[in-house]
Amino acid sequence: MGQLRRLGVAAVGLSLLAAACGGSDEDAGGETDSSVTTVAAASTTAAASAGTTTTAAPVKTPTSMAEWQALWKTQREAVVKKIKDAKVGKSADGKTATGTGGFTINLTKCPTGWSDTEGVTDTEIKIGHNAVYSGTLADYGNISRAIVVQGDALNKAGGITDWKGKTRKVTYMIKDDGYDATRAVPLIDELVESDKVFWMISLGSPTTMKVYDKLNQRCVPNALALTGHPAWGDPVNHPWTTGLQLAYNTEAVLWGAFIEKNIDQLGPSGGKAVIAGLIMNNDFGKSYESGFKAFLAESKFKDRITFVSETIEPTAPTITDAMTTLASKKPSMFIAMTAGTSCTQSIQEAAQNGMKEKVAYLFMPSVCAGKSFIGQDKVGMSGDGWWILSGGIKDLSDKAFDNDPFIKNGRDELAAAGFDYKSSGSFGSGYLYGWAQLQLLQIAAQLDGGLTRTNLMIAVRAMDMTHPYLLEGMKFNMNGNLDAYPIEGGVFQKRDAAKETWVSQGGVIELSGKSKNCVWSQTTSNCT
């Protein structure tokens, strides 16, 4: 299990995870296996006892936005107190910044002329962001639109108030890169060097990987990047970067646990289980592939598993050839390790080439959970029965959340801004990210010294709050060098196309503090 530690999931409790991942055809129609829930709860307990993050006590789920606001205020104050009680921060000589959990930044490595408050004026906080408003992944542009909507709402409510009572408004400075890392790099350079943003929020694994070293060398915060690549969990070597969502390699390990649990169905009579993967040919897809292959290499069933794969380019207009080839391998399980339009195309192609009827389990990646990828208006009823390892997030357009106050508020904010929340699942992802960004700013602003880049990074690595867009039981926390991932775990779900909802197959798998830090190797495309 040594490789699994490097992948991002500790070996402790993995056998429990395998049991928690089980499912069968009898799970359709909303039925869940009570043993799945029981074991998932057990794995949560094991993770909490073995982990390194001290998490906030369970809270009663708020039933109104007023209750949510009160809870967030209390939790923000608790994070600020935790940081102040630890007596950490920027040193008097300005050479280092320290945070909880052993987190340290060597500020002497920052470039000449670097400013801890660049991008913060008397009236505004400038935040840079590369978005996707064009190309095959243009739907992800709605993530950015929803983020801006939330920023505007906070500005109207008064903005960000700092430790001395000074109030500033948030300004998002956005540039469209079409999910093209080559286009993105000069745009990000422009945001940092010319527009002089306080904080750069990058979108996409390929793009973030291109600027990973550069932003850290420039001492520019890249906190809560819009990507789940495991490399962002490296607080020692890359202290200025963090991710937010479930790491892709952790998701891949949980796919592996699912396979082990269902090996006799996937490979009957002791035969081979053929697992097919469609992989996007970039850093995003490679992180899925490398994590999955490494798990299989150490699986006790490795001699019974055959993995076949095809790669596609992010800009590919069709994926027919790749999917036809995979179908010819007669797989018993298919996993889409891709994003954007190709997720929808995977469902369409599987319905046409026979995989929908013949393959026991068809999996979407966590990044394609939204209705804009799998809704009836996109794929009809072909999405029915597909599986997903959700990163524990809610769905803004799901009727199951009609009475959820945070969901209702988000829908109302989008409508007021002229957006139809039902048109894209990416609006919901925007609420996953935007909420965290604005809470982080409010925490950092209350630290001694106010809103500085160092305070932003100290704050993000001490966050411990109840995220309103996560399913109940999912934690949102970090702890310096000891816990570098805010979301760890999720829930296996199955698609009910008629109701346009994902039905949970068992309970939440919660692994706070279990994901190991990742020093990413560009050579091996894996954590070292």
XYZ file of C-alpha atoms in Angstrom:
528
model
C 0.000 0.000 0.000
C 3.012 2.341 -0.069
C 2.061 3.652 -3.495
C -1.431 4.478 -2.244
C 0.086 6.774 0.357
C 1.903 8.627 -2.398
C -1.284 8.663 -4.452
C -3.158 10.570 -1.825
C -5.121 8.056 0.253
C -3.618 6.422 3.307
C -3.790 2.641 3.480
C -5.568 2.832 6.838
C -9.257 2.184 6.306
C -8.973 1.378 2.589
C -10.517 -2.055 3.118
C -13.456 -0.302 4.730
C -13.715 1.931 1.685
C -13.859 -1.085 -0.595
C -16.842 -2.350 1.366
C -18.446 1.079 1.339
C -18.224 1.233 -2.446
C -20.313 -1.839 -3.154
C -23.433 -1.789 -5.241
C -25.570 -3.974 -7.446
C -28.303 -3.781 -10.025
C -30.769 -3.988 -7.142
C -29.641 -0.500 -6.087
C -31.548 1.129 -8.952
C -34.594 3.268 -8.356
C -33.325 4.930 -5.206
C -32.812 1.792 -3.097
C -29.624 1.819 -1.051
C -27.682 -0.917 0.705
C -27.786 -0.363 4.462
C -24.455 -2.149 4.852
C -22.905 0.469 2.566
C -24.072 3.224 4.882
C -22.817 1.368 7.941
C -19.351 0.759 6.554
C -19.083 4.293 5.164
C -19.792 5.574 8.664
C -17.103 3.260 10.019
C -14.578 4.575 7.501
C -15.419 8.113 8.578
C -14.631 7.206 12.176
C -11.376 5.530 11.177
C -10.331 8.537 9.111
C -11.100 10.970 11.885
C -9.105 8.987 14.445
C -6.106 8.569 12.160
C -6.180 11.954 10.430
C -4.308 15.137 11.211
C -7.050 17.742 10.985
C -9.006 18.913 14.006
C -12.455 19.465 12.564
C -15.301 21.614 13.765
C -17.943 19.885 15.877
C -21.021 18.676 13.974
C -23.636 21.375 13.645
C -27.362 21.371 13.133
C -28.083 22.005 9.468
C -29.388 25.584 9.107
C -32.925 25.983 7.819
C -32.649 29.601 6.655
C -30.044 31.910 5.164
C -30.045 33.879 8.409
C -29.022 30.730 10.281
C -26.351 29.983 7.674
C -24.932 33.494 7.942
C -24.822 33.234 11.725
C -23.054 29.872 11.541
C -20.458 31.106 9.052
C -19.742 34.161 11.195
C -19.171 31.934 14.227
C -16.938 29.578 12.257
C -14.918 32.408 10.689
C -14.321 33.840 14.143
C -13.212 30.405 15.350
C -10.663 30.134 12.532
C -9.333 33.616 13.290
C -9.059 32.730 16.976
C -7.264 29.473 16.181
C -4.687 31.342 14.116
C -4.189 34.088 16.684
C -3.966 31.622 19.578
C -1.239 29.767 17.674
C 0.735 33.052 17.588
C 1.590 32.631 13.925
C 1.798 35.150 11.106
C 4.374 37.276 9.348
C 7.618 37.684 11.280
C 8.699 41.109 12.500
C 11.618 41.115 10.066
C 9.339 40.193 7.168
C 11.418 37.161 6.236
C 8.933 34.398 7.017
C 5.234 33.738 7.413
C 3.994 30.856 9.531
C 0.612 29.231 9.972
C -1.029 26.355 11.759
C 0.055 22.772 11.157
C 3.709 23.685 10.612
C 2.980 25.798 7.521
C 5.867 28.127 6.598
C 6.616 30.499 3.716
C 10.150 31.765 3.150
C 9.483 35.348 2.044
C 13.147 36.014 1.275
C 12.580 34.034 -1.928
C 9.985 36.520 -3.160
C 11.125 38.724 -6.072
C 12.516 42.199 -5.609
C 9.720 44.724 -5.344
C 7.173 42.113 -4.253
C 4.259 43.583 -2.305
C 2.229 41.749 0.320
C -0.739 44.009 -0.414
C -0.545 44.352 -4.192
C -4.018 44.452 -5.690
C -5.616 45.793 -2.512
C -6.556 49.475 -2.658
C -8.598 51.640 -0.314
C -11.761 50.612 -2.158
C -11.262 47.244 -3.870
C -9.645 43.810 -3.884
C -8.562 42.763 -7.382
C -8.822 39.033 -8.077
C -7.543 37.551 -11.329
C -9.233 34.575 -12.959
C -8.824 32.724 -16.270
C -12.195 31.465 -17.456
C -13.560 29.274 -20.230
C -16.164 31.148 -22.241
C -15.378 29.513 -25.595
C -14.439 26.120 -27.051
C -15.556 22.566 -26.225
C -15.490 23.211 -22.474
C -17.303 26.568 -22.635
C -19.988 25.370 -20.246
C -17.410 25.779 -17.477
C -17.679 29.531 -18.097
C -20.829 29.366 -15.990
C -18.654 28.537 -12.995
C -17.066 31.947 -13.359
C -20.389 33.678 -13.958
C -21.784 32.239 -10.713
C -18.657 33.290 -8.818
C -19.078 36.866 -10.022
C -22.766 36.837 -9.065
C -21.816 35.945 -5.487
C -19.122 38.593 -5.387
C -21.626 41.195 -6.572
C -24.100 40.089 -3.882
C -21.472 40.453 -1.167
C -20.472 43.866 -2.507
C -24.081 45.024 -2.353
C -24.240 43.792 1.235
C -21.244 45.937 2.167
C -18.185 44.088 0.888
C -15.192 42.843 2.899
C -14.535 44.532 6.242
C -11.016 44.262 7.648
C -9.627 44.157 11.185
C -9.706 47.960 11.474
C -13.193 48.416 10.033
C -12.070 49.346 6.524
C -14.513 48.111 3.845
C -13.579 47.106 0.297
C -15.416 45.664 -2.688
C -14.348 42.538 -4.592
C -13.458 42.966 -8.274
C -13.025 39.860 -10.412
C -10.786 40.483 -13.434
C -11.529 37.670 -15.883
C -9.907 36.626 -19.159
C -11.170 33.858 -21.472
C -8.579 31.240 -22.455
C -10.922 28.689 -24.061
C -9.394 25.979 -21.852
C -6.149 26.347 -23.803
C -3.118 26.425 -21.508
C -1.007 28.045 -24.230
C -3.456 30.948 -24.432
C -3.878 31.056 -20.666
C -0.245 31.635 -19.668
C 0.156 35.111 -21.272
C -3.286 36.098 -19.968
C -2.299 35.138 -16.431
C 1.019 36.962 -16.860
C -0.975 40.034 -17.849
C -3.255 39.756 -14.819
C -0.289 39.418 -12.454
C 2.203 41.803 -14.047
C 0.042 44.496 -15.626
C -3.270 44.348 -13.781
C -1.415 43.554 -10.539
C -4.086 41.359 -9.006
C -3.976 40.463 -5.321
C -4.944 36.816 -5.864
C -4.887 34.644 -8.979
C -7.555 31.935 -9.192
C -6.684 29.573 -12.029
C -9.063 27.168 -13.758
C -8.028 23.835 -15.255
C -5.260 21.361 -14.471
C -3.226 21.998 -17.664
C -3.270 25.753 -17.142
C -2.536 25.622 -13.421
C 0.350 23.221 -14.046
C 1.834 25.685 -16.547
C 1.870 28.518 -13.993
C 2.367 26.406 -10.852
C 6.054 27.143 -10.360
C 5.845 30.664 -11.745
C 3.138 31.901 -9.362
C 4.916 30.340 -6.387
C 8.214 31.949 -7.380
C 6.413 35.286 -7.686
C 4.751 34.763 -4.272
C 1.303 35.285 -5.785
C -1.558 33.429 -4.039
C -3.208 30.755 -6.172
C -5.493 29.514 -3.416
C -8.574 27.370 -4.162
C -7.665 26.756 -7.796
C -10.543 25.448 -9.913
C -9.052 22.007 -10.467
C -8.741 18.772 -8.499
C -5.224 17.838 -9.584
C -3.368 16.219 -6.639
C -0.262 18.350 -7.221
C -1.907 21.294 -5.464
C -1.473 19.424 -2.182
C 2.195 20.403 -1.778
C 2.361 23.097 0.925
C 6.098 22.696 1.537
C 7.366 23.204 -2.014
C 4.428 25.210 -3.368
C 3.053 27.138 -0.378
C 1.118 29.652 -2.499
C -1.145 27.089 -4.231
C -4.085 25.027 -2.991
C -6.914 23.200 -4.702
C -10.473 22.859 -3.467
C -12.392 19.915 -4.937
C -11.830 16.185 -4.464
C -8.397 15.253 -5.851
C -8.633 13.239 -9.066
C -6.231 10.540 -7.913
C -8.267 10.019 -4.731
C -11.334 9.604 -6.931
C -9.386 7.057 -8.995
C -8.464 5.086 -5.870
C -12.138 4.923 -4.904
C -12.990 3.622 -8.380
C -10.423 0.925 -7.708
C -12.028 0.097 -4.376
C -15.374 -0.208 -6.166
C -13.863 -2.668 -8.629
C -12.377 -4.793 -5.850
C -15.743 -4.927 -4.098
C -17.492 -6.018 -7.294
C -14.738 -8.152 -8.816
C -16.816 -11.323 -8.984
C -19.512 -9.558 -10.971
C -17.019 -7.771 -13.235
C -14.952 -10.921 -13.787
C -17.317 -13.872 -13.253
C -16.068 -17.383 -12.540
C -12.660 -16.060 -11.620
C -12.236 -14.530 -15.075
C -10.747 -11.222 -16.147
C -12.535 -7.963 -15.409
C -11.976 -5.691 -18.396
C -12.030 -2.022 -17.347
C -12.147 0.570 -20.126
C -11.082 4.171 -19.694
C -11.522 7.211 -21.950
C -8.724 9.590 -21.011
C -8.350 13.267 -21.842
C -4.830 13.842 -23.147
C -3.625 16.517 -20.732
C -2.496 16.891 -17.115
C -6.097 16.535 -15.961
C -6.651 13.174 -17.648
C -3.170 11.915 -16.804
C -3.732 12.459 -13.080
C -6.802 10.202 -13.278
C -4.947 7.602 -15.349
C -1.784 7.481 -13.232
C -3.742 7.230 -9.986
C -5.942 4.460 -11.334
C -3.068 2.446 -12.816
C -1.048 2.707 -9.612
C -3.998 1.392 -7.603
C -4.490 -1.535 -9.963
C -0.781 -2.384 -9.827
C -1.081 -2.999 -6.090
C -4.552 -4.503 -6.038
C -4.888 -8.006 -4.631
C -6.958 -8.691 -7.751
C -4.437 -7.283 -10.229
C -4.165 -10.618 -12.039
C -7.903 -10.564 -12.632
C -8.086 -7.009 -13.994
C -7.255 -5.823 -17.508
C -7.260 -2.072 -18.110
C -7.719 -0.814 -21.669
C -7.768 2.859 -22.586
C -8.069 5.379 -25.386
C -7.027 9.026 -25.277
C -8.783 12.038 -26.751
C -7.677 15.623 -27.219
C -9.531 18.304 -25.212
C -10.513 20.014 -28.474
C -11.642 16.847 -30.270
C -15.009 17.494 -31.973
C -16.034 13.834 -31.710
C -14.949 10.771 -29.722
C -16.613 8.104 -31.876
C -13.417 6.305 -32.914
C -12.102 6.058 -29.360
C -15.417 4.840 -27.953
C -15.857 2.304 -30.788
C -12.421 0.880 -30.028
C -13.207 0.598 -26.320
C -16.543 -1.083 -27.039
C -14.723 -3.694 -29.146
C -12.743 -4.744 -26.054
C -16.010 -5.928 -24.438
C -15.450 -4.190 -21.077
C -17.427 -4.980 -17.944
C -16.877 -1.439 -16.620
C -16.277 1.900 -18.351
C -14.876 5.079 -16.780
C -14.844 8.483 -18.470
C -11.649 10.187 -17.280
C -12.497 13.312 -19.188
C -14.430 16.583 -18.970
C -16.798 18.954 -20.727
C -18.518 18.022 -23.980
C -16.781 14.636 -24.151
C -18.692 13.550 -21.037
C -21.973 14.039 -22.855
C -20.539 12.385 -25.946
C -19.477 9.356 -23.866
C -23.092 8.765 -22.879
C -24.326 9.222 -26.423
C -21.679 6.933 -27.902
C -22.250 4.228 -25.259
C -25.942 4.229 -26.153
C -25.112 3.753 -29.843
C -22.260 1.225 -29.711
C -23.931 -1.238 -27.326
C -21.979 -0.425 -24.182
C -25.086 0.918 -22.459
C -26.758 -2.507 -22.604
C -23.701 -4.725 -22.218
C -21.435 -2.971 -19.675
C -22.252 -3.620 -16.014
C -21.088 -0.219 -14.742
C -20.686 3.049 -16.642
C -18.965 5.849 -14.701
C -18.936 9.605 -15.191
C -16.077 11.605 -13.580
C -16.973 13.860 -10.653
C -16.449 16.956 -12.830
C -19.381 15.999 -15.087
C -22.139 15.529 -12.533
C -24.175 18.510 -13.708
C -27.369 18.454 -15.722
C -25.615 20.291 -18.552
C -23.639 17.105 -19.214
C -26.111 14.338 -18.416
C -29.551 15.987 -18.486
C -32.447 14.750 -20.618
C -32.095 17.728 -22.939
C -28.549 16.528 -23.702
C -28.775 12.725 -23.756
C -32.438 11.839 -23.329
C -32.823 8.771 -21.126
C -29.401 7.396 -22.100
C -27.888 8.700 -18.873
C -30.125 6.467 -16.780
C -28.171 4.014 -14.659
C -24.782 5.708 -15.058
C -22.650 5.898 -11.909
C -20.462 8.599 -10.402
C -18.193 9.077 -7.416
C -19.500 12.494 -6.473
C -17.156 14.805 -4.608
C -19.917 15.206 -2.052
C -21.513 18.223 -3.701
C -25.150 19.153 -4.161
C -26.857 19.931 -7.477
C -28.282 23.407 -7.932
C -30.915 22.171 -10.396
C -32.002 19.042 -8.514
C -35.563 19.219 -7.190
C -34.403 17.273 -4.145
C -32.864 20.542 -2.909
C -35.866 22.799 -3.560
C -36.177 23.512 0.172
C -32.456 23.992 0.787
C -32.038 27.675 1.755
C -28.560 28.032 0.234
C -29.684 26.430 -3.035
C -32.811 28.611 -3.154
C -30.716 31.709 -2.501
C -28.304 30.776 -5.279
C -31.123 30.241 -7.747
C -32.587 33.632 -6.839
C -29.223 35.396 -7.193
C -28.670 33.871 -10.620
C -32.178 34.741 -11.769
C -31.702 38.346 -10.644
C -28.525 38.459 -12.732
C -30.355 37.104 -15.783
C -29.166 33.478 -15.671
C -31.251 30.296 -15.797
C -29.771 27.966 -13.188
C -31.369 24.968 -14.940
C -29.372 25.595 -18.114
C -26.027 24.497 -16.707
C -24.752 22.389 -13.835
C -21.631 24.540 -13.843
C -23.541 27.332 -12.108
C -23.618 25.043 -9.085
C -19.874 24.495 -9.269
C -19.549 28.266 -9.152
C -21.318 28.225 -5.791
C -18.942 25.530 -4.563
C -15.957 27.737 -5.365
C -17.352 31.241 -4.921
C -18.609 30.652 -1.389
C -15.180 29.435 -0.280
C -13.378 32.369 -1.931
C -15.520 34.975 -0.194
C -15.353 33.260 3.195
C -11.564 33.108 2.875
C -11.317 36.832 2.176
C -13.425 37.604 5.233
C -11.218 35.426 7.462
C -7.935 36.842 6.144
C -9.187 40.412 6.534
C -9.703 39.889 10.274
C -6.180 38.670 10.980
C -3.584 41.022 12.438
C -2.300 43.130 9.571
C -5.512 42.772 7.616
C -5.845 41.650 4.025
C -2.375 40.633 2.882
C -1.216 37.865 0.598
C 0.493 36.071 3.476
C -2.624 36.303 5.645
C -4.674 34.883 2.774
C -2.468 31.775 2.619
C -2.319 31.406 6.407
C -6.118 31.641 6.495
C -6.822 29.171 3.695
C -4.584 26.561 5.300
C -6.505 26.865 8.568
C -10.051 26.912 7.168
C -12.535 24.681 8.947
C -16.131 25.489 8.044
C -19.432 23.933 7.077
C -19.694 24.319 3.311
C -23.363 24.803 2.348
C -22.895 23.255 -1.090
C -21.563 19.972 0.273
C -23.758 17.080 1.298
C -24.334 16.727 5.018
C -21.450 14.803 6.549
C -18.807 16.179 4.158
C -16.115 18.265 5.813
C -14.339 21.337 4.452
C -11.019 21.923 6.179
C -7.236 22.176 5.938
C -4.407 22.268 8.456
C -1.119 23.673 7.216
C 1.428 21.091 6.125
C -0.527 18.315 7.832
C -3.683 18.408 5.712
C -3.437 20.105 2.324
C -6.797 19.092 0.822
C -10.076 20.796 1.862
C -12.413 18.104 0.465
C -11.576 14.417 0.844
C -14.127 11.762 0.010
C -17.579 11.713 -1.503
C -20.467 9.373 -2.204
C -21.223 6.814 -4.903
C -24.361 7.739 -6.813
C -26.481 6.327 -9.634
C -28.384 8.390 -12.186
C -32.180 8.392 -12.248
C -32.816 9.992 -15.644
C -36.588 10.190 -15.247
C -36.255 12.278 -12.084
C -33.063 13.964 -13.315
C -31.270 13.281 -10.069
C -28.324 11.327 -8.691
C -29.384 8.717 -6.135
C -26.820 8.017 -3.412
C -25.830 4.371 -3.114
C -24.918 4.319 0.564
C -23.528 6.980 2.853
C -20.840 9.625 2.563
C -17.237 8.420 2.544
C -15.419 11.088 4.572
C -11.603 10.996 4.764
C -10.500 14.316 6.240
C -6.791 14.262 6.986
C -6.229 10.988 5.127
C -4.915 12.327 1.824
C -1.144 12.529 1.803
C 0.722 15.523 0.429
C 1.779 15.219 -3.209
C 5.124 16.295 -4.641
C 4.226 15.957 -8.304
C 6.697 14.522 -10.794
C 6.317 15.853 -14.337
C 8.446 12.923 -15.521
C 6.328 10.119 -14.092
C 3.004 12.027 -13.905
C 2.594 10.866 -10.341
C 3.096 11.897 -6.729
C 6.496 11.106 -5.244
